[in-house]
Short mmCIF file of C-alpha atoms and ligand atoms in Angstrom, two decimals:
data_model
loop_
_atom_site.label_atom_id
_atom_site.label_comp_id
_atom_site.label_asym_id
_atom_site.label_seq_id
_atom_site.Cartn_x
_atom_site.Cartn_y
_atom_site.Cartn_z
CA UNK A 1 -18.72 -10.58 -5.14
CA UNK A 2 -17.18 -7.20 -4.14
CA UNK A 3 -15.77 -4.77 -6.59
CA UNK A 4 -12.03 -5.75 -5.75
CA UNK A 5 -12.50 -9.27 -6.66
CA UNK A 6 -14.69 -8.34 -9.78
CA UNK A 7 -11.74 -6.47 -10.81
CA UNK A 8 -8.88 -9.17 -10.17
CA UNK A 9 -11.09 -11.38 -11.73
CA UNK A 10 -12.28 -9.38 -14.73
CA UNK A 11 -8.39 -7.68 -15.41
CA UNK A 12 -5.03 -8.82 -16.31
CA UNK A 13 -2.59 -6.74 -15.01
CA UNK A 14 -0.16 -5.83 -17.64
CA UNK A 15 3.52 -5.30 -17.94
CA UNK A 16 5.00 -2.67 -19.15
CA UNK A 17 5.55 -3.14 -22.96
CA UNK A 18 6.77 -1.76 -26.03
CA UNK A 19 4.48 -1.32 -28.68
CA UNK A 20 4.98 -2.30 -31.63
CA UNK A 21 3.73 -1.73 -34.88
CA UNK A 22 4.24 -2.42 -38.17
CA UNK A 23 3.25 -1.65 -41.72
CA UNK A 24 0.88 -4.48 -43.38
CA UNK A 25 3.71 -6.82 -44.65
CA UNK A 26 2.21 -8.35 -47.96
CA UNK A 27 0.20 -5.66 -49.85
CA UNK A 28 0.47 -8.10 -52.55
CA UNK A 29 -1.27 -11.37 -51.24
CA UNK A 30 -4.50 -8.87 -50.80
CA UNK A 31 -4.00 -7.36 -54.48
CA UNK A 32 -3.71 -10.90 -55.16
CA UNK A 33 -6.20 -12.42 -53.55
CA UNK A 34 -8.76 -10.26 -55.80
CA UNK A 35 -8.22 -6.27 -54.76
CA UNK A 36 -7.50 -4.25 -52.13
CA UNK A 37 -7.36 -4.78 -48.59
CA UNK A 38 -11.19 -4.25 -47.20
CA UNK A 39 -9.75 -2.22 -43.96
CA UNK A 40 -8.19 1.04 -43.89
CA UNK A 41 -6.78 0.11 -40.32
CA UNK A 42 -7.17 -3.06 -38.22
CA UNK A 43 -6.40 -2.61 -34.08
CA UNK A 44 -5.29 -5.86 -33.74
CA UNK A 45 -4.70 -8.34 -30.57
CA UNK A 46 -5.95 -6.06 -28.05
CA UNK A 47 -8.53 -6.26 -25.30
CA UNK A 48 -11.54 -4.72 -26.52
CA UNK A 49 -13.27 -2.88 -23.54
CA UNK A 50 -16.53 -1.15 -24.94
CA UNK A 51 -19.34 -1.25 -21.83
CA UNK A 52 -22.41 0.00 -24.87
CA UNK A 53 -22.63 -3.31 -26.35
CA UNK A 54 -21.01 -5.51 -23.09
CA UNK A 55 -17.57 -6.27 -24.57
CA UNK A 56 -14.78 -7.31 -23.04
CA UNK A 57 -12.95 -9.95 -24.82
CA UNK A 58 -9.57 -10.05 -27.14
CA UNK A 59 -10.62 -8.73 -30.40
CA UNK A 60 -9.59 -7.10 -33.36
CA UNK A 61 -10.83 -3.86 -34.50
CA UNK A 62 -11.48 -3.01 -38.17
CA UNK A 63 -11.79 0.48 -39.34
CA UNK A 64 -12.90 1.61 -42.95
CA UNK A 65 -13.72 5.06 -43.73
CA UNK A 66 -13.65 6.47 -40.41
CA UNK A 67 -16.15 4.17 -39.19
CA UNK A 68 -15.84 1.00 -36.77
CA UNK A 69 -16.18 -2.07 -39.56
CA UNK A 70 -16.41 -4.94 -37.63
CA UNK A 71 -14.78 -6.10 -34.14
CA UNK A 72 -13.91 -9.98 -34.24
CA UNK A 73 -11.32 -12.04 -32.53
CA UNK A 74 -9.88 -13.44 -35.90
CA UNK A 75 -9.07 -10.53 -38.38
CA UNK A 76 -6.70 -11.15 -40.47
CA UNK A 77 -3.85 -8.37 -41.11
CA UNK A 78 -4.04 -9.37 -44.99
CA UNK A 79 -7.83 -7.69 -44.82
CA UNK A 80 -6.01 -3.95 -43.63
CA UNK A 81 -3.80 -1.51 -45.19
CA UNK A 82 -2.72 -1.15 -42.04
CA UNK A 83 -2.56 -2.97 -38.21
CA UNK A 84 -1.52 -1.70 -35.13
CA UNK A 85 -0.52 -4.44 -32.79
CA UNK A 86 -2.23 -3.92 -29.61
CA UNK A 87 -1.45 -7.25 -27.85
CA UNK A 88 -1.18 -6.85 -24.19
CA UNK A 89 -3.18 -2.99 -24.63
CA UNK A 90 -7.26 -2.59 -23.56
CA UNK A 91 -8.80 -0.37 -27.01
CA UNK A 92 -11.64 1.40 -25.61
CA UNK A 93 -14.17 4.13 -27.10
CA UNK A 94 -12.55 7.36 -27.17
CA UNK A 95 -13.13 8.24 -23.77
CA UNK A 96 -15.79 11.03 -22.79
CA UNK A 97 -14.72 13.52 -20.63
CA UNK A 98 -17.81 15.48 -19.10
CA UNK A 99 -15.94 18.32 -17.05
CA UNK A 100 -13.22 19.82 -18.53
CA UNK A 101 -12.04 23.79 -19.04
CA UNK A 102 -10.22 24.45 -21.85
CA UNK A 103 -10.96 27.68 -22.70
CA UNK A 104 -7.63 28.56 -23.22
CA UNK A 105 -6.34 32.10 -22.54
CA UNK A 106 -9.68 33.31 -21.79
CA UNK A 107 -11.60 31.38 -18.81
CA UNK A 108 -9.09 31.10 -15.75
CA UNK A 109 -8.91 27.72 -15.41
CA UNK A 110 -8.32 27.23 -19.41
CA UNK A 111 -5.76 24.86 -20.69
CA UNK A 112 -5.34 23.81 -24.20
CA UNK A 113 -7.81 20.89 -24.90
CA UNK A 114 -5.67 18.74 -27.55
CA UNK A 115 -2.82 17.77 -25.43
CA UNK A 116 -4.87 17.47 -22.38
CA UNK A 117 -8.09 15.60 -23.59
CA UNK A 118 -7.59 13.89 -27.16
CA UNK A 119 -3.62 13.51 -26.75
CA UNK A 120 -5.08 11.35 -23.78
CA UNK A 121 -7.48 8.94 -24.72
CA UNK A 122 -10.52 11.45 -24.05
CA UNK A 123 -11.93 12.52 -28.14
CA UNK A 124 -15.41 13.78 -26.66
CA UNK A 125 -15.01 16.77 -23.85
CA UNK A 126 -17.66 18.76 -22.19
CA UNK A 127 -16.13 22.50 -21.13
CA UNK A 128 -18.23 22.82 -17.80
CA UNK A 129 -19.41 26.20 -17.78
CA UNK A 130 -15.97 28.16 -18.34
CA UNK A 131 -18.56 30.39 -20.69
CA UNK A 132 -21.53 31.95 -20.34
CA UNK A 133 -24.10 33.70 -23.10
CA UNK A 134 -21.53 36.32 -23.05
CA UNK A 135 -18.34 34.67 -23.93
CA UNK A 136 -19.87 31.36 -25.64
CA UNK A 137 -19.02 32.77 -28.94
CA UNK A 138 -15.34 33.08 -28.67
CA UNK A 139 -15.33 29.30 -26.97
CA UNK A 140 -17.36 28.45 -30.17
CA UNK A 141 -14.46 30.33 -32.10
CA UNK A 142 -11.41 29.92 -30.97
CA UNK A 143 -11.77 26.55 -29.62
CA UNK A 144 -14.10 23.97 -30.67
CA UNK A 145 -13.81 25.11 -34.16
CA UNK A 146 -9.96 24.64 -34.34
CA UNK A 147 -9.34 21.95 -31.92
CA UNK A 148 -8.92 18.40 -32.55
CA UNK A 149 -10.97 17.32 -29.70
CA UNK A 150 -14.29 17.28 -29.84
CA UNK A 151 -15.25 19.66 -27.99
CA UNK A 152 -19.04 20.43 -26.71
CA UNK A 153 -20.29 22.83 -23.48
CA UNK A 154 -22.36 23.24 -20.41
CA UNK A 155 -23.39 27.06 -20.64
CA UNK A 156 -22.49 28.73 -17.70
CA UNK A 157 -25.91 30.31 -16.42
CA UNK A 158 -24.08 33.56 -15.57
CA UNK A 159 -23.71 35.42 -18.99
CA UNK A 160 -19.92 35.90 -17.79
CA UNK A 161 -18.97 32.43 -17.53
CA UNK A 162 -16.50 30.94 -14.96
CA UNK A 163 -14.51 33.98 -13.32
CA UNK A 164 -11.54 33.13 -11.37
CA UNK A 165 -11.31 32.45 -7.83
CA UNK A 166 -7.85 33.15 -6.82
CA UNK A 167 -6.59 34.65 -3.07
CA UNK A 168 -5.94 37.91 -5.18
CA UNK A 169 -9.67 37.93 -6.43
CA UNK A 170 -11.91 35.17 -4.99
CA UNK A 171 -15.03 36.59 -5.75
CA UNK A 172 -17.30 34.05 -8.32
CA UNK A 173 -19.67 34.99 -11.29
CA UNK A 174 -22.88 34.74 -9.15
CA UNK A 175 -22.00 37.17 -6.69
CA UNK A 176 -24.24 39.92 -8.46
CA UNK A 177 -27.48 37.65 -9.35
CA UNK A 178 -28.01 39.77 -12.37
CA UNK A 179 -25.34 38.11 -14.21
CA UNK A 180 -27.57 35.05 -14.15
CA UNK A 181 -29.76 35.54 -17.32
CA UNK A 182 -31.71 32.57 -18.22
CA UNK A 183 -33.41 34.36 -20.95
CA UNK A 184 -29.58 35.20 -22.95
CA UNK A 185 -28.75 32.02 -21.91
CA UNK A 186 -31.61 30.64 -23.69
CA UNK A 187 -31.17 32.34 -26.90
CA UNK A 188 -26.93 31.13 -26.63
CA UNK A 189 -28.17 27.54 -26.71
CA UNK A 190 -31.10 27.71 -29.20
CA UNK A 191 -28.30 29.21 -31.35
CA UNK A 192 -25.50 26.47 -30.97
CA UNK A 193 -27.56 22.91 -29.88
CA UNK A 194 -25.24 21.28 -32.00
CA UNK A 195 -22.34 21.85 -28.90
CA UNK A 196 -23.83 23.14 -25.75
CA UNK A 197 -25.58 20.26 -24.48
CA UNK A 198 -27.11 21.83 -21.28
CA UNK A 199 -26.42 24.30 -18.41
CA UNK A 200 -24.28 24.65 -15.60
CA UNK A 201 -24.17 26.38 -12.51
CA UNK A 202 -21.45 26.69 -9.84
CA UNK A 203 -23.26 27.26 -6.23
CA UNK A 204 -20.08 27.48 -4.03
CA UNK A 205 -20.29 30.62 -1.45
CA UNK A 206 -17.59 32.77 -2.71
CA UNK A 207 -19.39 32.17 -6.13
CA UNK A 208 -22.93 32.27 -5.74
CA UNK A 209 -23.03 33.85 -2.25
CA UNK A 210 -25.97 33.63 0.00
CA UNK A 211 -28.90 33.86 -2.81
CA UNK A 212 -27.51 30.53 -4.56
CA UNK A 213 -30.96 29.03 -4.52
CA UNK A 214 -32.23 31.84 -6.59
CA UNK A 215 -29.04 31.76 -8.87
CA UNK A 216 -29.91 27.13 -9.32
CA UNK A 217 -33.72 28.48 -9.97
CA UNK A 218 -33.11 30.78 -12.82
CA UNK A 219 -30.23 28.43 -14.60
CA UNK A 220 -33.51 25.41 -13.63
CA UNK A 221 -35.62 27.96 -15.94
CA UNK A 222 -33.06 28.23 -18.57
CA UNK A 223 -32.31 24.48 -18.41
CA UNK A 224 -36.02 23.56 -18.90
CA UNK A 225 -36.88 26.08 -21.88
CA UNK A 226 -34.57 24.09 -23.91
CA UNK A 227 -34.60 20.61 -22.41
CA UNK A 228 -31.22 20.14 -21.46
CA UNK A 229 -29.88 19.13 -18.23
CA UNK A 230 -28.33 21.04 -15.40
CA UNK A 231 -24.90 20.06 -13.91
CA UNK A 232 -24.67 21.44 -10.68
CA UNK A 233 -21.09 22.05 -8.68
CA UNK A 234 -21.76 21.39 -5.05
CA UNK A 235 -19.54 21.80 -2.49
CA UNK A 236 -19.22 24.74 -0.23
CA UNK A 237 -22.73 26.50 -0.46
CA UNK A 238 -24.53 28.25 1.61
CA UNK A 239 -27.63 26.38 1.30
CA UNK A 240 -27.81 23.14 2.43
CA UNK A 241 -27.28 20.00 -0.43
CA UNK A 242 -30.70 18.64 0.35
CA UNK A 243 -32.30 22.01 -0.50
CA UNK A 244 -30.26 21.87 -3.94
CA UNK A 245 -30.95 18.16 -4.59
CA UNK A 246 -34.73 19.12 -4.05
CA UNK A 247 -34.69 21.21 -7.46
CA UNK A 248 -32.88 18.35 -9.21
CA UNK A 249 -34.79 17.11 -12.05
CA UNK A 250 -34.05 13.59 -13.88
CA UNK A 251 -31.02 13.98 -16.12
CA UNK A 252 -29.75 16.71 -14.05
CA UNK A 253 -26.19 16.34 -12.88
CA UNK A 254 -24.27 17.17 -9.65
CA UNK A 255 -21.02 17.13 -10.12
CA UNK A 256 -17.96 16.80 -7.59
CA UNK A 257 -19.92 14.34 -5.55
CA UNK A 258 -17.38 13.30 -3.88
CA UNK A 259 -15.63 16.59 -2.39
CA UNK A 260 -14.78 16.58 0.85
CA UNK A 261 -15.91 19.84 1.89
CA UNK A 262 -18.89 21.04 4.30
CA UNK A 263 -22.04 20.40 2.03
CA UNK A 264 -20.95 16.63 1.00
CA UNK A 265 -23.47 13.79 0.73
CA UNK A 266 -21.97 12.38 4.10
CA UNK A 267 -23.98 12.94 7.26
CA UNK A 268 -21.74 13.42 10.41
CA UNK A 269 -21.39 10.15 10.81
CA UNK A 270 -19.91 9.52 7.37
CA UNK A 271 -23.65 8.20 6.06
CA UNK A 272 -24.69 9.08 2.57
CA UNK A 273 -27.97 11.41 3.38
CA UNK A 274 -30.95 9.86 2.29
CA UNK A 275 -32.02 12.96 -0.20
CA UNK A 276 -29.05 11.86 -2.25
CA UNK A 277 -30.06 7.88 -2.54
CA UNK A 278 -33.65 9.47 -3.38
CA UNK A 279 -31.76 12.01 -5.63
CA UNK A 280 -30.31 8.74 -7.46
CA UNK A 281 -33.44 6.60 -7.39
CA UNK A 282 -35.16 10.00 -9.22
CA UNK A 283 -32.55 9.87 -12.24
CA UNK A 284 -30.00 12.56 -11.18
CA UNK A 285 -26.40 11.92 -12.09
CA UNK A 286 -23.42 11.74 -9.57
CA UNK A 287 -20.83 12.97 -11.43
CA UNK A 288 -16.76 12.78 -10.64
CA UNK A 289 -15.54 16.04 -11.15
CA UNK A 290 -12.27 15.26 -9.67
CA UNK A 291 -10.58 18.76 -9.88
CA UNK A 292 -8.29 20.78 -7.39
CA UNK A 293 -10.64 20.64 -4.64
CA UNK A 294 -13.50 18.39 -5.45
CA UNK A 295 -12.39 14.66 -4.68
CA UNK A 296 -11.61 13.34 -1.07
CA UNK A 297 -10.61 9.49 -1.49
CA UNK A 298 -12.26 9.16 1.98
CA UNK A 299 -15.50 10.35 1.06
CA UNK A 300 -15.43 8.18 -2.00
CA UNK A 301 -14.50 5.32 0.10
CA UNK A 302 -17.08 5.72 2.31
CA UNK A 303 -19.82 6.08 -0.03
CA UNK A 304 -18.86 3.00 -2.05
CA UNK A 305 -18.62 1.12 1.13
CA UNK A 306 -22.40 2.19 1.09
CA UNK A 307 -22.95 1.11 -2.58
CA UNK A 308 -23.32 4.97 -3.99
CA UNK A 309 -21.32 4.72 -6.96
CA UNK A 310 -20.56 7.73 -9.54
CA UNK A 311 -22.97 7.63 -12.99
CA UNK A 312 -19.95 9.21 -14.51
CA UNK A 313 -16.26 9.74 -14.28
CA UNK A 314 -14.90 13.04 -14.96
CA UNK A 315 -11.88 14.96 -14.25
CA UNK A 316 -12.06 18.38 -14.23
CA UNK A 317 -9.07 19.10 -15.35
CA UNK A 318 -7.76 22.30 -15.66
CA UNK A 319 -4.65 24.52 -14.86
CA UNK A 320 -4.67 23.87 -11.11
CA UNK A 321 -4.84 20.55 -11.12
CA UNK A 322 -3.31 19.24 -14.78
CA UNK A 323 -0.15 18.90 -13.28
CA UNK A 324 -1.09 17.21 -10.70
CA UNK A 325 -3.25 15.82 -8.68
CA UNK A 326 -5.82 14.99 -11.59
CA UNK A 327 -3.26 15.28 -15.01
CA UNK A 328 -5.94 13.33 -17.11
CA UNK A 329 -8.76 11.31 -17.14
CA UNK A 330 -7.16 8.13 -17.78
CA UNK A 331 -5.22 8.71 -14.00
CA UNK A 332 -8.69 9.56 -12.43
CA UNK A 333 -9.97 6.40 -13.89
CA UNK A 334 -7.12 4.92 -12.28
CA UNK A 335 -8.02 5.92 -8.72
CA UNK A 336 -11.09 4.23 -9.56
CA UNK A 337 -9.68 0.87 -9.97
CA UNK A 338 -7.63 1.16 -7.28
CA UNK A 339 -11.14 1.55 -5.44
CA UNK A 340 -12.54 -1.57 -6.47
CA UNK A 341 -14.17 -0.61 -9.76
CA UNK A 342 -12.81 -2.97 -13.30
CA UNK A 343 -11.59 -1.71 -16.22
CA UNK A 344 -15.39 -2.01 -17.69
CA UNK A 345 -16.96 -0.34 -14.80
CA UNK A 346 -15.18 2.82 -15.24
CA UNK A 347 -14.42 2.50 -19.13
CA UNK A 348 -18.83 2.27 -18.96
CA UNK A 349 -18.45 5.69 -16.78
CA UNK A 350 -16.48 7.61 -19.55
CA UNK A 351 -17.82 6.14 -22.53
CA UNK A 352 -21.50 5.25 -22.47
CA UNK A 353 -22.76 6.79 -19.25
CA UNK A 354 -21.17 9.93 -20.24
CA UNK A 355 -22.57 9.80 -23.85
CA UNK A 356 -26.39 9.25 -22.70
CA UNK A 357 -26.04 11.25 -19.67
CA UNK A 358 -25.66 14.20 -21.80
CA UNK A 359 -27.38 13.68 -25.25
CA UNK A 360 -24.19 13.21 -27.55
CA UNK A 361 -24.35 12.46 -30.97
CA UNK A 362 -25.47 8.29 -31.53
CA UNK A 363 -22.08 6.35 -31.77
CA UNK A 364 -20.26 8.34 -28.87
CA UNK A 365 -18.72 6.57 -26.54
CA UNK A 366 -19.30 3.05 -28.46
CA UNK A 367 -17.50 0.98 -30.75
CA UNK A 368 -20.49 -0.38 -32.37
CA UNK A 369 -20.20 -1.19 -36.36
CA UNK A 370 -20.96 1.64 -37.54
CA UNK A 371 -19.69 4.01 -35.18
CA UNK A 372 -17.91 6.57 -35.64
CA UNK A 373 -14.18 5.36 -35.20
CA UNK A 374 -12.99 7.27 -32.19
CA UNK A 375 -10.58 4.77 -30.49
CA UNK A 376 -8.20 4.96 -27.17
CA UNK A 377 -5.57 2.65 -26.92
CA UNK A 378 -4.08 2.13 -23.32
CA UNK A 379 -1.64 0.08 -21.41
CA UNK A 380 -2.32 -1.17 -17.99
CA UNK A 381 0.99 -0.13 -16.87
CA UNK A 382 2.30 -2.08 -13.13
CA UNK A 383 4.19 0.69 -11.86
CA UNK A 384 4.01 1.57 -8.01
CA UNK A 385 2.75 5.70 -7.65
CA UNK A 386 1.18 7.80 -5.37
CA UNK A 387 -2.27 8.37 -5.68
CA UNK A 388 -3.20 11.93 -4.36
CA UNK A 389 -6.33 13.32 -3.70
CA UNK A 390 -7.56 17.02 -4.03
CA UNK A 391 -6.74 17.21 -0.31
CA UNK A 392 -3.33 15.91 -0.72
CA UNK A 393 -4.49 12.37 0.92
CA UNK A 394 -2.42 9.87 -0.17
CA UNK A 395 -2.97 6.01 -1.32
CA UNK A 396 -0.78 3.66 -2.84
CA UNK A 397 -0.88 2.93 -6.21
CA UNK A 398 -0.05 0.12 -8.04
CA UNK A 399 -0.66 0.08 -11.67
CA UNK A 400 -1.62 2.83 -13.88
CA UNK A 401 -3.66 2.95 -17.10
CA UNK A 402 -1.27 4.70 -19.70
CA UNK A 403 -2.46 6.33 -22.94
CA UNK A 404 -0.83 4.84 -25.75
CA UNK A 405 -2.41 6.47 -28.91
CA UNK A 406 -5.69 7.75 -29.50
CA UNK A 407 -7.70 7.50 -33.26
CA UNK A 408 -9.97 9.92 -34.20
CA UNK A 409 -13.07 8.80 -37.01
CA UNK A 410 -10.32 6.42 -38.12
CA UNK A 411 -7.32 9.16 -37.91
CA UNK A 412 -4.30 8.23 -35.67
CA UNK A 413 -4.22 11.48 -33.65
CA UNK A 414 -1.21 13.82 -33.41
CA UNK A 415 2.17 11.87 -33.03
CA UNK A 416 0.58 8.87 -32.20
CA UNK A 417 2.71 5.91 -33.35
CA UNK A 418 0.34 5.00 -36.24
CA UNK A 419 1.62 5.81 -39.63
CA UNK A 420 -1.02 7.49 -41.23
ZN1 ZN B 501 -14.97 22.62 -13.14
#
């Protein structure tokens, strides 16, 4: 069965709806019936997408001291404090957003995480490299410790982190090799494994110039010492991709797979090249990584039409590209569908996949008892849009998954429509 009709199968298409919510009504019958109510919060009536334990099905979800309870179909709203009636809404995992920047005011491509990532369904982000050994500690500072959003990092393998590339100074961090420094990089992760969960490395030719092989073997040194992957932005290098692939390792990642820039994993004749089906059959990651320039819906097209699919779906969002063409994850997740994929194929690719792919703590990305209760609520909204790509390519779009509110260990997040 192709993707399309696995998803028209698999998916109701929703209407637009109102949510509603109310209060638990009878406090009383539960004090009655012998104490109080066994839930702090019960998601009720909603389609329960969660790809680590193969569930799709309309379910309630029961929360009790930040952690998931119990998911059944028949909870009753007698056994919470509190329900939110998610009838007609898909609850997923708090999504997990593997490329973001939010290294606000500081990286160039910084925005504010909370409004962009947990404000939007994603509770888990990875900031891609926007800081290296040298500026990790004010990410570590400023950011993760104050934000809402989980935040975790890929240490840039230059010591400077991400620098900008704008037409007034388009020059990258590897330009100078010497700002690659696997051995600070080292001794930034050995001091913070509890967020950086690997390296990353940028190898485009205004970034890493013409010695980018030497820049991908040094962060591959620093990556290995510690025995955390490598997420690798292709697109745009100097070297060719099969040369880069070649120093892939299992677990690695390359991310914006699917740019369509010289370098791609199309041949000429719009074939994926054979090193990247070996590259997948050897454990490396193809990771989204939709971003400003990074995501051509024709090379995407083409490669699912040859059954390479993405191990992950990120978004890359950041300043360029939040308002438009990327403005979340839950939109990029959107083109997806629109491609072919369900609802659980690319809820699997920014819950579970993500949460393996790079080591996060057990429970992300899953809604199994137990778990941490990190919870996105969406509607499946029918609304004709344009889809755009990062090289303005157009597609029609026809519905649009919406985020509706977003709990965090058991937390409503922010405004979200949740009393707490
Ligand atoms: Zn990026």
């Amino acid at each position: 069965m192709s993707h399309r009709r696995q998803f028209l199968t698999r998916t109701i298409l929703l209407p637009s709806l109102i949510c509603k919510l109310h209060e638990q009504a009878e406090p009383m019958l539960a004090a009655q019936a012998g104490g109080a109510p066994a839930y702090d919060l019960l998601i009720r009536g909603g389609r329960v997408v969660d790809p680590s334990q193969n569930l799709s099905m309309e379910a309630g979800v029961a929360i009790r001291q930040g952690r998931v309870a119990r998911i059944a179909p028949e909870i009753a709203e007698s056994e919470a404090r509190r329900v939110f009636d998610a009838r007609r809404m898909i609850v997923t995992p708090g999504l997990v957003d593997v490329h973001v920047h939010v290294y606000d005011g500081v990286a160039p491509l910084g925005i504010p995480a909370d409004p962009n990532c947990i404000a939007k369904g994603a509770t888990s982000v990875v900031d891609a490299g926007s800081a290296g050994a040298h500026t990790f500690p004010g990410l570590r500072q400023y950011v993760i410790r104050v934000v809402e959003t989980r935040v975790y990092a890929l240490l840039n393998i230059s010591v400077v982190g991400q620098s900008t590339l704008s037409p007034d100074n388009p020059f990258g961090e590897l330009l100078d090799l010497r700002y690659a420094n696997p051995k600070l990089a080292i001794r930034t992760i050995e001091q913070n494994r509890d967020v950086i969960l690997g390296v990353k490395i940028r190898l485009t030719k205004n970034i890493a110039g013409e010695h980018d092989l030497q820049a991908l073997a040094l962060a591959r040194e620093a990556a290995d010492a510690v025995n955390l992957p490598l997420m690798v932005h292709i697109g745009g290098a100097y070297s060719p991709l099969p040369k880069i692939l070649a120093m892939l390792k299992k677990g690695d990642l390359i991310t914006h797979t699917f740019h369509g820039h010289q370098g791609g994993i199309l041949d000429e004749r719009g074939r994926v090249l054979s090193e990247v089906r070996k590259a997948v059959e050897n454990g490396i990651l193809l990771d989204v990584g939709h971003g400003a320039g990074s995501f051509s819906f024709r090379v995407a097209e083409k490669a699912f039409s040859q059954g390479v699919l993405p191990g992950t779906i990120s978004s890359d969002v950041h300043q360029y590209n939040v308002n438009g063409p990327v403005y979340d994850l839950a939109t990029t997740l959107s083109k997806f569908m629109h491609m072919g994929l369900s609802i659980e194929d690319v809820v699997r690719r920014a819950t579970a996949n993500p949460a393996r792919a790079l080591g996060f703590p057990s429970g992300t990305g899953s809604l199994k008892e137990g778990s941490t209760a990190d919870v996105a609520i969406f509607e499946l909204r029918e609304a004709p849009w344009q889809m755009v790509d990062s090289l303005g390519e157009k597609r029609p779009g026809k519905w649009r998954l919406k985020p509706v509110a977003t709990i965090k260990a058991g937390r409503p997040y922010g405004n979200s429509v949740i009393p707490v």
